Amino acid sequence: MEIRTRGDEVTGIRGDDHDPFSRGHVCPKAVALIDVHHDPDRLRGPVRRIGDRWEPIAWEDAFDLIATRLVAIQRDHGPDALAIYLGNPNAHHLGHILHAPNLVRALRTKNRFTATSVDQLPYYVAAHAMFGHMFLLPIPDIDRTAYWLVLGGNPVASNGSMMTAPDVATRLKAIHERGGKVVVVDPRRTETAEAATRHHFIRPGTDAAFLLALVNALLELGPPRIERYGDKLAGLETALAAIRPFGVERAAAPTGIPAAAIRGIATELREAPTAVVYGRMGLSTQPFGTVCQWLVQLVNLLTGNLDAPGGALPTLPAVPMTGPGTRPGGLGRFASRVSSRPAFGGELPVAAMIEEMETPGDGQIRALLTIAGNPVSSTPNGRRVDRALAGLDFMAAIDLYVNETTRHADVILPPTTSLAHENYDIVFNALAIRNVARLSPPAVAKPPGELFDWEVINGLGIAYAKATGTPFKPLPPPTTVLGAALAAGPHKDKVTMASLKAAEHGIDLGALEPSLLARLETPDGKIACAPPAFVTDLARVESDLLAKPDAGELRLFGRRHVRSNNSWMHNAHRLVKGPRRDQLWIHPDDAAARGIVEGCAVNIASRTGEIRVTAHVTDRVMPGAVCLPHGFGQRREGVQLSIASALAGASYNDITDESAVDPLSGNAALNALPVQVERDASP
Ligand SMILES: Nc1nc2c(c(=O)[nH]1)N[C@H]1C(S)=C(S)[C@@H](COP(=O)(O)OP(=O)(O)OC[C@H]3O[C@@H](n4cnc5c(=O)[nH]c(N)nc54)[C@H](O)[C@@H]3O)O[C@H]1N2
Ligand SMILES: Nc1nc2c(c(=O)[nH]1)N[C@H]1C(S)=C(S)[C@@H](COP(=O)(O)OP(=O)(O)OC[C@H]3O[C@@H](n4cnc5c(=O)[nH]c(N)nc54)[C@H](O)[C@@H]3O)O[C@H]1N2
Ligand SMILES: [Mo]
């Protein structure tokens, strides 16, 4: 980004034309950082809640207050009485990503939750089981592919996820210009679908059936193209034997995609010189998330496109995420107390957080620390999360705002905005479609009295250590930690703190290269094609998806807009102006059957509750499915988001179901939620 300032004021943000990766493309959310930075609602210093008032408190007093309370609660009720929830922005800030783990470790609780389990956890579970490391993630090589099959992702609006790619629209056009094809499988005709060669509607939650059929359709065309993998495949025959009973015809009814269309996709995949299958949120946050990720990678493997240019390849970021000294992840080393949901990589699925707060007994959660997270709006059954937070003995938040989650905090610690601190994108470079590195200097000086995110984290850690007598070693500033990490990385000669500072537009490290086979971290050094738990879970696909008659109920799924960012940027005025985006999208046939007309009020009811929104009647969604964005309805009492809380709409997660999960990973099934929709005649 090119950021213009006048004194302390940020006057403009645009794309950096000289950046080798973004090539001048900028997303509206980046421009809206101006609004966040100057937002009068944003907290500028720590506050403490007294009844329903907020009072300023000095940083040191705030740290001591939190530490004293947390230590007392943990002393009386055990270390696990404290829960920690880390939200998505942790992944976006150098200070959070490098320093938060240090604090989390020091707080000694097993009750660690993150936004990963309402998002990409099935990717990690599949990558760990198949390749031996959660970050050996095959990324679609969209700049070189001849055929891109997109399932449950809308990268034209989202900029690509688990596939960092600025300006997907242009890159997608380039596939067409090279004579390639893009095929989108999605219950909505999305912006990506509009730009694709072809779009197939699919009934939400049925992708596992589609992918099983796709494997069988490929097998009908001839032997798998697996020469490239030599002796590096384990269990392929086991996998294929388990998949064979799921013949192509069986998928047609549940998915709504005719067998001939599935065979057509298989033929295209097989005949394309290079091809890649990619599945994102729509595949992760549904009841068969892990099986879907497994099958996506199997299809890439069977067509010879796994670890091949133009296919799906792991990244080689300058800060190493895999290999010696990194944490490979791993499933099920412990489980949640109440419902035995599996831990992955030391964290528990957040769908289990409510019951851990509400269920009495040893290990019950009584205190919470959120770090850049908004579980009331972003995790399942938000109303019940809201009530559970109200019932805690103590809560603290490291956050910029008083929102629907942090209004329950006793103390809020707001760091500076991202424009005031240095940044280096560790996570998103590790997921990017090219290997790149870039250090962004602060755009504005740190305002007096404010602290950087990492200073807040260190301050809290030091106070906690003082109160307990346990050790806490504050980490040096993030750029120091970063420098050491780069020096241990695969590009250490080219990417140093000095070279990053000199290359103000970033450093291009080239296209992704085949390296997965050489980097496998499974015990036998091979790709595990048939992880036993995944194979076993096919029985659930059979019983719950194929054998059970579809009740034909409406299924709710989500929608991201290019000018939204999860739940927290609706207070930026330049992002919320324009046509409204909060409505429930419903197909004309489903609307007519319920007397629903354009703009009328509707009730959406699920097992857990009801919300009221207005309807938009459109054939951009398929019959039998309805579509609603999340992150609206920020009007709960005490919320200090003056722009966001004036918007129409309701919170999607007020009706999601904490018992709806992908059981293999524990990831929440936010999409494919069974709902009833009725016209609401009340005023
Ligand atoms: N129904 C439904 N639910 C979903 C999704 C969906 O598609 N549908 N998507 C899911 C996904 S993919 C994700 S990643 C999660 C996100 O889940 P969360 O991370 O829990 O929620 P966010 O909306 O990202 O909220 C971020 C919080 O961080 C604060 N914040 C913003 N910037 C900073 C900062 O620089 N420092 C600090 N300390 N705090 C900051 C904001 O004020 C806000 O409180 O939501 C998930 N929930
Ligand atoms: N503008 C914007 N960009 C964002 C974000 C944002 O909030 N706004 N959030 C960021 C984050 S945290 C993330 S994780 C990424 C997410 O990135 P994406 O996954 O690309 O984003 P979504 O728009 O949620 O796309 C999910 C798609 O899945 C479809 N879908 C839903 N259910 C099903 C299903 O059962 N099967 C199939 N096949 N499709 C289904 C939906 O219609 C939708 O098109 O985006 C990131 N980028
Ligand atoms: Mo996400």
Short mmCIF file of N, CA and C in Angstrom, two decimals, residues 2 151 163 172 185 200 202 215 228 237 240 253 319 327 338 386 401 435 447 463 465 475 516 547 551 631 678:
data_model
loop_
_atom_site.label_atom_id
_atom_site.label_comp_id
_atom_site.label_asym_id
_atom_site.label_seq_id
_atom_site.Cartn_x
_atom_site.Cartn_y
_atom_site.Cartn_z
N GLU A 2 0.33 2.28 -0.59
CA GLU A 2 0.99 3.58 -0.53
C GLU A 2 0.13 4.42 0.40
N LEU A 151 -14.39 -24.83 -5.11
CA LEU A 151 -15.54 -25.30 -4.34
C LEU A 151 -15.66 -24.47 -3.07
N MET A 163 -4.79 -19.10 0.29
CA MET A 163 -4.41 -18.88 -1.10
C MET A 163 -4.29 -17.37 -1.27
N LEU A 172 -7.75 -14.45 -12.64
CA LEU A 172 -8.74 -15.38 -13.19
C LEU A 172 -8.93 -15.12 -14.69
N VAL A 185 -18.18 -24.38 -8.06
CA VAL A 185 -19.27 -25.19 -7.49
C VAL A 185 -19.69 -24.53 -6.19
N HIS A 200 -21.73 -24.45 -11.26
CA HIS A 200 -22.72 -25.46 -10.88
C HIS A 200 -23.22 -25.13 -9.48
N ILE A 202 -24.63 -26.24 -5.98
CA ILE A 202 -24.57 -27.49 -5.18
C ILE A 202 -25.33 -27.27 -3.89
N VAL A 215 -13.89 -38.58 -7.64
CA VAL A 215 -12.80 -39.57 -7.62
C VAL A 215 -13.20 -40.78 -8.46
N ARG A 228 4.59 -39.41 -10.75
CA ARG A 228 5.41 -38.39 -10.11
C ARG A 228 5.73 -38.72 -8.64
N GLU A 237 -4.34 -47.63 -2.28
CA GLU A 237 -5.34 -48.66 -2.61
C GLU A 237 -6.43 -48.72 -1.54
N LEU A 240 -8.77 -45.83 -2.18
CA LEU A 240 -9.64 -46.02 -3.35
C LEU A 240 -10.68 -47.11 -3.09
N ALA A 253 -28.47 -36.89 -6.82
CA ALA A 253 -29.64 -36.41 -6.08
C ALA A 253 -29.25 -35.52 -4.90
N VAL A 319 10.04 -16.85 6.46
CA VAL A 319 9.99 -17.30 7.86
C VAL A 319 9.50 -18.74 7.83
N ARG A 327 6.20 -26.38 14.90
CA ARG A 327 5.24 -27.29 15.53
C ARG A 327 4.34 -27.92 14.48
N VAL A 338 -16.34 -31.51 28.57
CA VAL A 338 -17.76 -31.87 28.55
C VAL A 338 -18.10 -32.80 27.39
N ASP A 386 -23.04 -15.00 24.39
CA ASP A 386 -23.29 -13.71 25.05
C ASP A 386 -23.70 -13.92 26.51
N TYR A 401 -12.09 -2.07 20.35
CA TYR A 401 -13.46 -1.54 20.47
C TYR A 401 -14.21 -2.13 21.66
N ASN A 435 5.98 -16.90 -3.51
CA ASN A 435 6.79 -16.62 -2.33
C ASN A 435 7.24 -15.17 -2.39
N PRO A 447 0.92 7.18 18.82
CA PRO A 447 0.33 8.30 19.57
C PRO A 447 0.74 8.23 21.04
N ALA A 463 3.06 -8.71 34.47
CA ALA A 463 2.21 -8.53 35.65
C ALA A 463 1.72 -9.88 36.17
N ALA A 465 3.24 -12.78 35.81
CA ALA A 465 4.36 -13.48 36.42
C ALA A 465 4.63 -12.94 37.83
N LEU A 475 9.42 -11.17 25.27
CA LEU A 475 10.20 -11.26 24.04
C LEU A 475 10.66 -9.87 23.63
N LEU A 516 6.92 -30.63 -1.91
CA LEU A 516 6.17 -31.38 -0.90
C LEU A 516 6.78 -32.75 -0.66
N ALA A 547 -27.55 -42.04 2.65
CA ALA A 547 -28.62 -43.00 2.96
C ALA A 547 -29.85 -42.30 3.53
N ALA A 551 -34.41 -34.09 4.02
CA ALA A 551 -35.69 -33.59 4.51
C ALA A 551 -36.19 -32.42 3.65
N GLY A 631 -21.89 -11.03 10.88
CA GLY A 631 -21.28 -9.80 11.36
C GLY A 631 -22.21 -8.59 11.37
N GLU A 678 -39.95 -17.93 7.35
CA GLU A 678 -41.35 -17.54 7.18
C GLU A 678 -41.46 -16.04 7.03
#
